[in-house]
PDB file of C-alpha atoms in Angstrom:
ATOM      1  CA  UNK Y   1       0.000   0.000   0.000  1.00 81.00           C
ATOM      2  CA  UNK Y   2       1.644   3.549  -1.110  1.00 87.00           C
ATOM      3  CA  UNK Y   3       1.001   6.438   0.715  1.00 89.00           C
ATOM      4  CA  UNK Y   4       1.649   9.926  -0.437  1.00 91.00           C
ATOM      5  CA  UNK Y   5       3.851  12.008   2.186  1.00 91.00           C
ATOM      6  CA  UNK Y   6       2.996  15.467   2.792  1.00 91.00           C
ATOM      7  CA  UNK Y   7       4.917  18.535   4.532  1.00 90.00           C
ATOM      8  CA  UNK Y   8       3.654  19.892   7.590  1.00 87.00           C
ATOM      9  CA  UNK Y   9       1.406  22.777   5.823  1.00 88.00           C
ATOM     10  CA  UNK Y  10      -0.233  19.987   4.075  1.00 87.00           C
ATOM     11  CA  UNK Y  11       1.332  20.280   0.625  1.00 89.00           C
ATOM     12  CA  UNK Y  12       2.129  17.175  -1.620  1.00 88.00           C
ATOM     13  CA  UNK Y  13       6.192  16.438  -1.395  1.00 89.00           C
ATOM     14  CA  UNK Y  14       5.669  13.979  -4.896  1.00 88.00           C
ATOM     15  CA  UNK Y  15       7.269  11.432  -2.751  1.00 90.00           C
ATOM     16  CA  UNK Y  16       5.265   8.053  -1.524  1.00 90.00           C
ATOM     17  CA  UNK Y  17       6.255   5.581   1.079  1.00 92.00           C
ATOM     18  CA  UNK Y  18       4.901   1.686   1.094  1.00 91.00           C
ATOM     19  CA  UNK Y  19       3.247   0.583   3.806  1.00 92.00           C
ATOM     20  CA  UNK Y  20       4.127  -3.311   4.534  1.00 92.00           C
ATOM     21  CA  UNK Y  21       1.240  -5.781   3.815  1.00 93.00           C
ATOM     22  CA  UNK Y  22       2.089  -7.408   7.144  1.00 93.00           C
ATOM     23  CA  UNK Y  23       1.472  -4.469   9.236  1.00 93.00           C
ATOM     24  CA  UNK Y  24      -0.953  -2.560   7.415  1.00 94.00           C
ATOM     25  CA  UNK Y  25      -2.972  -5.263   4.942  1.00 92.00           C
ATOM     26  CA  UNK Y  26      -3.752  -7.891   7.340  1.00 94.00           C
ATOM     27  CA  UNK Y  27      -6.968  -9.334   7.782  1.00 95.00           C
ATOM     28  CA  UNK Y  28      -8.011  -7.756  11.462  1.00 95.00           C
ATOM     29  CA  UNK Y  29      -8.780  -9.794  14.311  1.00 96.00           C
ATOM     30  CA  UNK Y  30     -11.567  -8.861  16.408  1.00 96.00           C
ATOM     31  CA  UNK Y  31     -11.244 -10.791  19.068  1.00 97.00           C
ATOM     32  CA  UNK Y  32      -7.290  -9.901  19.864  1.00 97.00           C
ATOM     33  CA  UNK Y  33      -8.161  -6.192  19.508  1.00 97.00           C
ATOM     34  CA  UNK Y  34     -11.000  -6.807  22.217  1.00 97.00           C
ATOM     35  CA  UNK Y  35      -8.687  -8.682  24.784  1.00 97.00           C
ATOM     36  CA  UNK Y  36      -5.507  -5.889  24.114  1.00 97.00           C
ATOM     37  CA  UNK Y  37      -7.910  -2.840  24.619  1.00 97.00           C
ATOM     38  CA  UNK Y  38      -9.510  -4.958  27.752  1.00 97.00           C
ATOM     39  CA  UNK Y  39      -6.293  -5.408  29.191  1.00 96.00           C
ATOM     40  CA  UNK Y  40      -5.661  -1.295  28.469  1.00 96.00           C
ATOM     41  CA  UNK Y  41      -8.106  -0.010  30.343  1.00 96.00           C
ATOM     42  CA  UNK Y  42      -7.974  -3.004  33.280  1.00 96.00           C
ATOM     43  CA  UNK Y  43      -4.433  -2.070  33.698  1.00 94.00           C
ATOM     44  CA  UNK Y  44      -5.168   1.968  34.173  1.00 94.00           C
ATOM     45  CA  UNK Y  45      -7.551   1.445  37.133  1.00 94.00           C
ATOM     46  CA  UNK Y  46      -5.568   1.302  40.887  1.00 94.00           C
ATOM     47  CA  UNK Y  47      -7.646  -0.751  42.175  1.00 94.00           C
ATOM     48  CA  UNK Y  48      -7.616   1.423  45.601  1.00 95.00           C
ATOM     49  CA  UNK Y  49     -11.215   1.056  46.171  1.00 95.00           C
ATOM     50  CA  UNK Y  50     -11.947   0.191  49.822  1.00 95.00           C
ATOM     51  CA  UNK Y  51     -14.959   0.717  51.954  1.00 95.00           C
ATOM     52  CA  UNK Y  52     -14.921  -0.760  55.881  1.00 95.00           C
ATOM     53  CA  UNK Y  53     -16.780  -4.145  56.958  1.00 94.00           C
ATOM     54  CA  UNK Y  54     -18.368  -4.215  60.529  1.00 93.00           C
ATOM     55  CA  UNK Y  55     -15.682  -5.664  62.135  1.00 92.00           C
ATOM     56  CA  UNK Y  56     -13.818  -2.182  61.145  1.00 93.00           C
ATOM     57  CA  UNK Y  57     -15.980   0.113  62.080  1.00 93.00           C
ATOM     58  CA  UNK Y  58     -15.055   2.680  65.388  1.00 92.00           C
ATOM     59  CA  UNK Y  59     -17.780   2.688  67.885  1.00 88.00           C
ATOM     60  CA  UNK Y  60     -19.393   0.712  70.974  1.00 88.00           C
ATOM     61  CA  UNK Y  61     -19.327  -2.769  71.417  1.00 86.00           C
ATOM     62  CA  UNK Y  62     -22.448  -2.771  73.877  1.00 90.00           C
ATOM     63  CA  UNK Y  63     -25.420  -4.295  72.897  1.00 92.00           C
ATOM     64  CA  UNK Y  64     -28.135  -0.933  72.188  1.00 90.00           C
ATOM     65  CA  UNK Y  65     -31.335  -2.185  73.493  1.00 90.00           C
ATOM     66  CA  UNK Y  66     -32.940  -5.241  75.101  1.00 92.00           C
ATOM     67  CA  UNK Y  67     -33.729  -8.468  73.023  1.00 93.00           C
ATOM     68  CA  UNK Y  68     -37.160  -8.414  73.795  1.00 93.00           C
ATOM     69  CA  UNK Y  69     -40.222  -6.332  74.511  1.00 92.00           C
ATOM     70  CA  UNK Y  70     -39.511  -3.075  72.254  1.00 92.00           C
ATOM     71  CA  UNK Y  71     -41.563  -4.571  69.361  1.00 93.00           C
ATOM     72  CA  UNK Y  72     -39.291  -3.480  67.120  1.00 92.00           C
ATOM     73  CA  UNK Y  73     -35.845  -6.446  65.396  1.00 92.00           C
ATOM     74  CA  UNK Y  74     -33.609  -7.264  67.730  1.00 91.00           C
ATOM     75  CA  UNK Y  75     -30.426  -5.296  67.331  1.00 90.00           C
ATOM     76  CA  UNK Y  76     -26.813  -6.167  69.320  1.00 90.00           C
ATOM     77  CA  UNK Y  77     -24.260  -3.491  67.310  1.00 92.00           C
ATOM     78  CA  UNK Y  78     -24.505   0.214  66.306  1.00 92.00           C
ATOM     79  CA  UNK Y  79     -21.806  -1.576  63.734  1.00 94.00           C
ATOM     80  CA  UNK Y  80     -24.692  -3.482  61.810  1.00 93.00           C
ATOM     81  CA  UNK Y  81     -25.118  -3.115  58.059  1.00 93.00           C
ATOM     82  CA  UNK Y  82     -28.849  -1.774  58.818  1.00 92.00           C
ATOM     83  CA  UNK Y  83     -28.197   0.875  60.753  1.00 92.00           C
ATOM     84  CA  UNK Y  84     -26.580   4.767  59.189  1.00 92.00           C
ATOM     85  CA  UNK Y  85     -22.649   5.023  60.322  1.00 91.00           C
ATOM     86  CA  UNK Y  86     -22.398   0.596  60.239  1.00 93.00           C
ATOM     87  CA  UNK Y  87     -20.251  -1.386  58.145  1.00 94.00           C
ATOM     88  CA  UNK Y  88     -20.653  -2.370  54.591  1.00 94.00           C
ATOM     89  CA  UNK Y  89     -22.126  -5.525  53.504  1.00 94.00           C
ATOM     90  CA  UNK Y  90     -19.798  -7.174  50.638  1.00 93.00           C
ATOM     91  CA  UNK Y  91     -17.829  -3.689  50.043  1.00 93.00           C
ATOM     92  CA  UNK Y  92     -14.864  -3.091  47.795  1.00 95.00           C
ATOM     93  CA  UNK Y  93     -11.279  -4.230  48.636  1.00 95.00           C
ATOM     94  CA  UNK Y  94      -7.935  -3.448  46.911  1.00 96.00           C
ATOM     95  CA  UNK Y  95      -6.914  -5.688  44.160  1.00 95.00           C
ATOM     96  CA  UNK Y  96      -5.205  -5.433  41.180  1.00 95.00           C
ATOM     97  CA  UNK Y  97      -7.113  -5.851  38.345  1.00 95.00           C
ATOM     98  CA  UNK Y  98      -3.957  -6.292  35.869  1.00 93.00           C
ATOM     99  CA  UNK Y  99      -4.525  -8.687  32.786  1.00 92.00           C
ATOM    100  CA  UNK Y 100      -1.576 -10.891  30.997  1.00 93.00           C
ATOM    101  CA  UNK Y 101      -1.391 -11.694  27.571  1.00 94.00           C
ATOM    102  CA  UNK Y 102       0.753 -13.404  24.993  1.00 94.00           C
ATOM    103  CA  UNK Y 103       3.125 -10.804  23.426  1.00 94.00           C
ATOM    104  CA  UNK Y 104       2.173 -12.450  20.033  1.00 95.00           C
ATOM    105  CA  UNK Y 105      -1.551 -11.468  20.806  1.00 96.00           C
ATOM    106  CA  UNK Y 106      -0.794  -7.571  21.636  1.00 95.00           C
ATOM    107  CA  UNK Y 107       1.347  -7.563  18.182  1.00 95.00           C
ATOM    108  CA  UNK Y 108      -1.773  -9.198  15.920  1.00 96.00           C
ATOM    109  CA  UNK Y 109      -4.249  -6.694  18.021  1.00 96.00           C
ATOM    110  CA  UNK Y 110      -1.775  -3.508  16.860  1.00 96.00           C
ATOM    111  CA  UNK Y 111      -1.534  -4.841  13.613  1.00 96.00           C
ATOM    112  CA  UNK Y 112      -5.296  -5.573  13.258  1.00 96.00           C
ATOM    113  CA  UNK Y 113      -5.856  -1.801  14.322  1.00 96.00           C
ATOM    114  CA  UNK Y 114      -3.072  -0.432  11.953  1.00 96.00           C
ATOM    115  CA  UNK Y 115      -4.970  -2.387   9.166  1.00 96.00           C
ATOM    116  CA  UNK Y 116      -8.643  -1.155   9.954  1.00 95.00           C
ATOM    117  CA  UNK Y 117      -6.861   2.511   9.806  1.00 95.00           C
ATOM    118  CA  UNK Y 118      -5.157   1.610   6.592  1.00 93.00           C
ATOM    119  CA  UNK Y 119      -8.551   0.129   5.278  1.00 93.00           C
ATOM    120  CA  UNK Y 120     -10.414   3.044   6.260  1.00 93.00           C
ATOM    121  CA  UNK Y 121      -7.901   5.703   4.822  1.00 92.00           C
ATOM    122  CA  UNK Y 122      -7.105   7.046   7.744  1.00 93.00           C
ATOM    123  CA  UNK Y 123      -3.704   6.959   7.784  1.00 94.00           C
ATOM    124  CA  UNK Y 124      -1.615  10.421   6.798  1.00 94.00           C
ATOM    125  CA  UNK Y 125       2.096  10.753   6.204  1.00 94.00           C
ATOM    126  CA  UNK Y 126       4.509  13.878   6.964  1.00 94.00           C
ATOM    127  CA  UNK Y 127       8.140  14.220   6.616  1.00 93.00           C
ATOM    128  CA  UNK Y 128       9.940  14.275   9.036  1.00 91.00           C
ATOM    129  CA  UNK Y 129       9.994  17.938  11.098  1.00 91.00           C
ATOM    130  CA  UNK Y 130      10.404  19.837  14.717  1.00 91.00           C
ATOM    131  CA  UNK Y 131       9.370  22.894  15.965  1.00 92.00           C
ATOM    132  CA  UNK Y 132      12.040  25.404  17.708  1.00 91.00           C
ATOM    133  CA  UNK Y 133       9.976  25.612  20.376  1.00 94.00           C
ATOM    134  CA  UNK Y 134       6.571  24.173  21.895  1.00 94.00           C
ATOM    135  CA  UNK Y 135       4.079  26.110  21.076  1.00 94.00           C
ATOM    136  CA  UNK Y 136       0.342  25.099  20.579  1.00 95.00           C
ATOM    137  CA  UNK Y 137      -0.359  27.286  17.495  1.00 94.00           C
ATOM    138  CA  UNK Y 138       2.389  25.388  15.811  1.00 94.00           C
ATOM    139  CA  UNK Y 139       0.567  22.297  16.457  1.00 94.00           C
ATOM    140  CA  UNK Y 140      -3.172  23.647  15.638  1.00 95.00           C
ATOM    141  CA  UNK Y 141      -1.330  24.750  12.486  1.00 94.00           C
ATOM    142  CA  UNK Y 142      -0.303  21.627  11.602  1.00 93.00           C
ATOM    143  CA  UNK Y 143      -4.084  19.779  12.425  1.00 94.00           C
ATOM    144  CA  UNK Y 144      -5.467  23.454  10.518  1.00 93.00           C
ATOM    145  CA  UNK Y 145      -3.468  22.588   6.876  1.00 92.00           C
ATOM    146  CA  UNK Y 146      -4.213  18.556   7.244  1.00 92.00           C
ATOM    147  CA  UNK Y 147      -7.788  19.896   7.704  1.00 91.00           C
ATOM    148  CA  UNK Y 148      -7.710  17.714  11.183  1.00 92.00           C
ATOM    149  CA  UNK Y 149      -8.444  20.671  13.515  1.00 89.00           C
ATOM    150  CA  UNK Y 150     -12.140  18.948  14.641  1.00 91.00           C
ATOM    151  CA  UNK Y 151     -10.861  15.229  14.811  1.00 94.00           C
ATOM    152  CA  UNK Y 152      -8.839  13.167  17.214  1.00 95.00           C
ATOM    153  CA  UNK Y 153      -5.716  12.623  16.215  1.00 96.00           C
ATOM    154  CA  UNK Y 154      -2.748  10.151  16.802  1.00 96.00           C
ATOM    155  CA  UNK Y 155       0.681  11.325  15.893  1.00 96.00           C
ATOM    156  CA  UNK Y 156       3.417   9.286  15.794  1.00 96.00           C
ATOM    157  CA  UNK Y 157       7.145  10.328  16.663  1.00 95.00           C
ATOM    158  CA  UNK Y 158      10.011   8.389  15.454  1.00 92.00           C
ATOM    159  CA  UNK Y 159      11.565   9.020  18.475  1.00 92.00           C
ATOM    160  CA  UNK Y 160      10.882  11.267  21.637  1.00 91.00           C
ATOM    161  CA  UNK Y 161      10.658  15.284  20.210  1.00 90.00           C
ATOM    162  CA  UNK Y 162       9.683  17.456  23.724  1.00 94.00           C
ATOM    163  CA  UNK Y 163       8.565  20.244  21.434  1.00 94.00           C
ATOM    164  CA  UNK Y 164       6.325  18.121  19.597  1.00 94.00           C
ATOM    165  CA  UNK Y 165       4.879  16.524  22.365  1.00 94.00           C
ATOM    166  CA  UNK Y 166       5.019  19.768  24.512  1.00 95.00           C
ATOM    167  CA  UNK Y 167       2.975  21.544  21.388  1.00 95.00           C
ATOM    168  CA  UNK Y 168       0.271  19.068  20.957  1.00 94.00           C
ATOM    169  CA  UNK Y 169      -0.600  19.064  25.220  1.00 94.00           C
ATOM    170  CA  UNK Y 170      -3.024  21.917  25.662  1.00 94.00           C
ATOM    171  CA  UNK Y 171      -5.211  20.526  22.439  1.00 94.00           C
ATOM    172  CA  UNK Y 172      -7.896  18.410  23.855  1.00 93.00           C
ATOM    173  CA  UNK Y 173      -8.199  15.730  20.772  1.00 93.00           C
ATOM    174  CA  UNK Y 174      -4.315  15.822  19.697  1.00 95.00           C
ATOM    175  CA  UNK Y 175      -2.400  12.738  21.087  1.00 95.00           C
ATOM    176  CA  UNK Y 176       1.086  12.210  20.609  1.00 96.00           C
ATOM    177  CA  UNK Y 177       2.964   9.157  20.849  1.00 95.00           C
ATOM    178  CA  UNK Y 178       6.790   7.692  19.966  1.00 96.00           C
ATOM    179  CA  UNK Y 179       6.736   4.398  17.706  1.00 94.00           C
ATOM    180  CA  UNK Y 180       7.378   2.259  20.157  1.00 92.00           C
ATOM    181  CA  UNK Y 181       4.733   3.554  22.850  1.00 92.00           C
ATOM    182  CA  UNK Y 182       1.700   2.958  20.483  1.00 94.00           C
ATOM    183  CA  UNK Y 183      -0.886   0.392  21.311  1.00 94.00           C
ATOM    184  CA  UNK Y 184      -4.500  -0.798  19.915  1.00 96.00           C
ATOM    185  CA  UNK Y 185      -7.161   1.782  22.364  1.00 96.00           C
ATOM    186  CA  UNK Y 186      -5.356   4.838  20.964  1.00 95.00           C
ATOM    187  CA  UNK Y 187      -5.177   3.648  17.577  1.00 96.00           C
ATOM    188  CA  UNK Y 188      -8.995   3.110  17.130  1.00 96.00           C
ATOM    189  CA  UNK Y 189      -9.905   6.060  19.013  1.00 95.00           C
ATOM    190  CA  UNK Y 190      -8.121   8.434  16.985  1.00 95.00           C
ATOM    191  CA  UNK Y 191     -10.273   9.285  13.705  1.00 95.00           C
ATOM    192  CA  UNK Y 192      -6.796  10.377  11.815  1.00 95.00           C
ATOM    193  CA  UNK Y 193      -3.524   8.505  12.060  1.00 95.00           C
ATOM    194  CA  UNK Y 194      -0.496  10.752  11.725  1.00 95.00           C
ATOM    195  CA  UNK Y 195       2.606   9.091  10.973  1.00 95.00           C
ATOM    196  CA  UNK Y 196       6.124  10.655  10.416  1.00 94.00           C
ATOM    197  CA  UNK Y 197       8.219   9.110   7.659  1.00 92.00           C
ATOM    198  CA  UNK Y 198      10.777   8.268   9.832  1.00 91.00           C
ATOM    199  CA  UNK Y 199       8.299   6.276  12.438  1.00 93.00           C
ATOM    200  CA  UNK Y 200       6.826   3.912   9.775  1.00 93.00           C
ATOM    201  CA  UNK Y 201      10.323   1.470   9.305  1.00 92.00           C
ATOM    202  CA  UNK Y 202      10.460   1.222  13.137  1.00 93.00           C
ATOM    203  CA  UNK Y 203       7.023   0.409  13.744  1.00 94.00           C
ATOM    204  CA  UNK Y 204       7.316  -2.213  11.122  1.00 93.00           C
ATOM    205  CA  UNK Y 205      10.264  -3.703  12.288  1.00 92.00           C
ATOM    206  CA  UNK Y 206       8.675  -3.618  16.102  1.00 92.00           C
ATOM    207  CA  UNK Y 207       5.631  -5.369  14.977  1.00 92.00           C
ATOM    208  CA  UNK Y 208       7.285  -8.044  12.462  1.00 88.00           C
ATOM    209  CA  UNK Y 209      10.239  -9.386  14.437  1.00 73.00           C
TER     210      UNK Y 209
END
């Protein structure tokens, strides 16, 4: 698959880069793109949760009224589930709700997503470039001449540029990444794929080793 590369204002260069079948012209796999975004988002939650039990709630042991002849349940702890201020019946605990999978998996989920971008035309390419400093205009300028102001974007560094990444920060639906930091949730939920010439070789050599 060729793809034509652009400058950063948007302009054809004439030049076109080829996009490896076995990246981007695979057929996708649902299923491996489900479990790699599951694992994602399992893996951002801390898992901190925590509410106390009766047995850890502060307050007096003594039993708070008679057993019989009030006409009302008997009762023998202020700590009981039933009453306001008692414990919690079946709360949350800590745990860590980090997923494993086969490295072999994550790669056919990234290249499954890659492929659905590639099939969908969603996939841009600029030559390589920096800005002198980060500035946020520079980067709406960029999104303004791809005509990608609106959309979520994904832009992918060949390696780590501060000033890029620095640029791109204060715009809501910009994302930027380095080539070997992307994975499959970004991927599908950026509408435009960004990818610097210089990125595309060391993705495909990540993905295809």
């Amino acid at each position: 698959m060729k793809v034509s590369v652009l400058t950063k204002t948007g302009e054809d260069t004439g030049r076109k880069v080829d996009l490896s079948k076995d990246v981007f012209g695979i057929e996708p796999n649902d299923h491996a793109i489900y479990l790699d975004v599951k694992q994602y988002l399992a893996n951002q939650r801390q898992g901190t949760h925590k509410s106390k039990e009766r047995a850890e709630i502060a307050g007096s042991t003594k039993k708070i009224k008679k057993q019989k002849g009030t006409g009302t349940a008997r009762a023998g702890s202020i700590k009981s589930p039933v009453f306001r201020g008692g414990g919690r019946v079946f709360g949350p605990k800590p745990r860590n709700y980090d997923i494993d999978l086969n490295k072999k998996l994550k790669v056919l989920a990234r290249k499954s997503a890659l492929s659905y971008k590639a099939t969908e035309k969603s996939i841009s390419v600029l030559e390589d470039f920096s800005f002198d400093a980060p500035k946020t205009k520079d980067y709406a300028a960029l999104l303004n001449s791809l005509s990608f102001a609106d959309k979520k974007t994904l832009l992918v560094l060949k390696e780590d540029d501060k000033n890029v990444l620095l640029s791109s920060k204060n715009l809501k639906k910009a994302q930027v990444v380095v080539a070997d930091q992307i994975n499959t949730y970004d991927l599908l939920k950026a509408d435009n794929l960004i990818l610097l010439e210089g990125s595309i070789e060391k993705i495909q050599n990540l993905l295809t080793k």
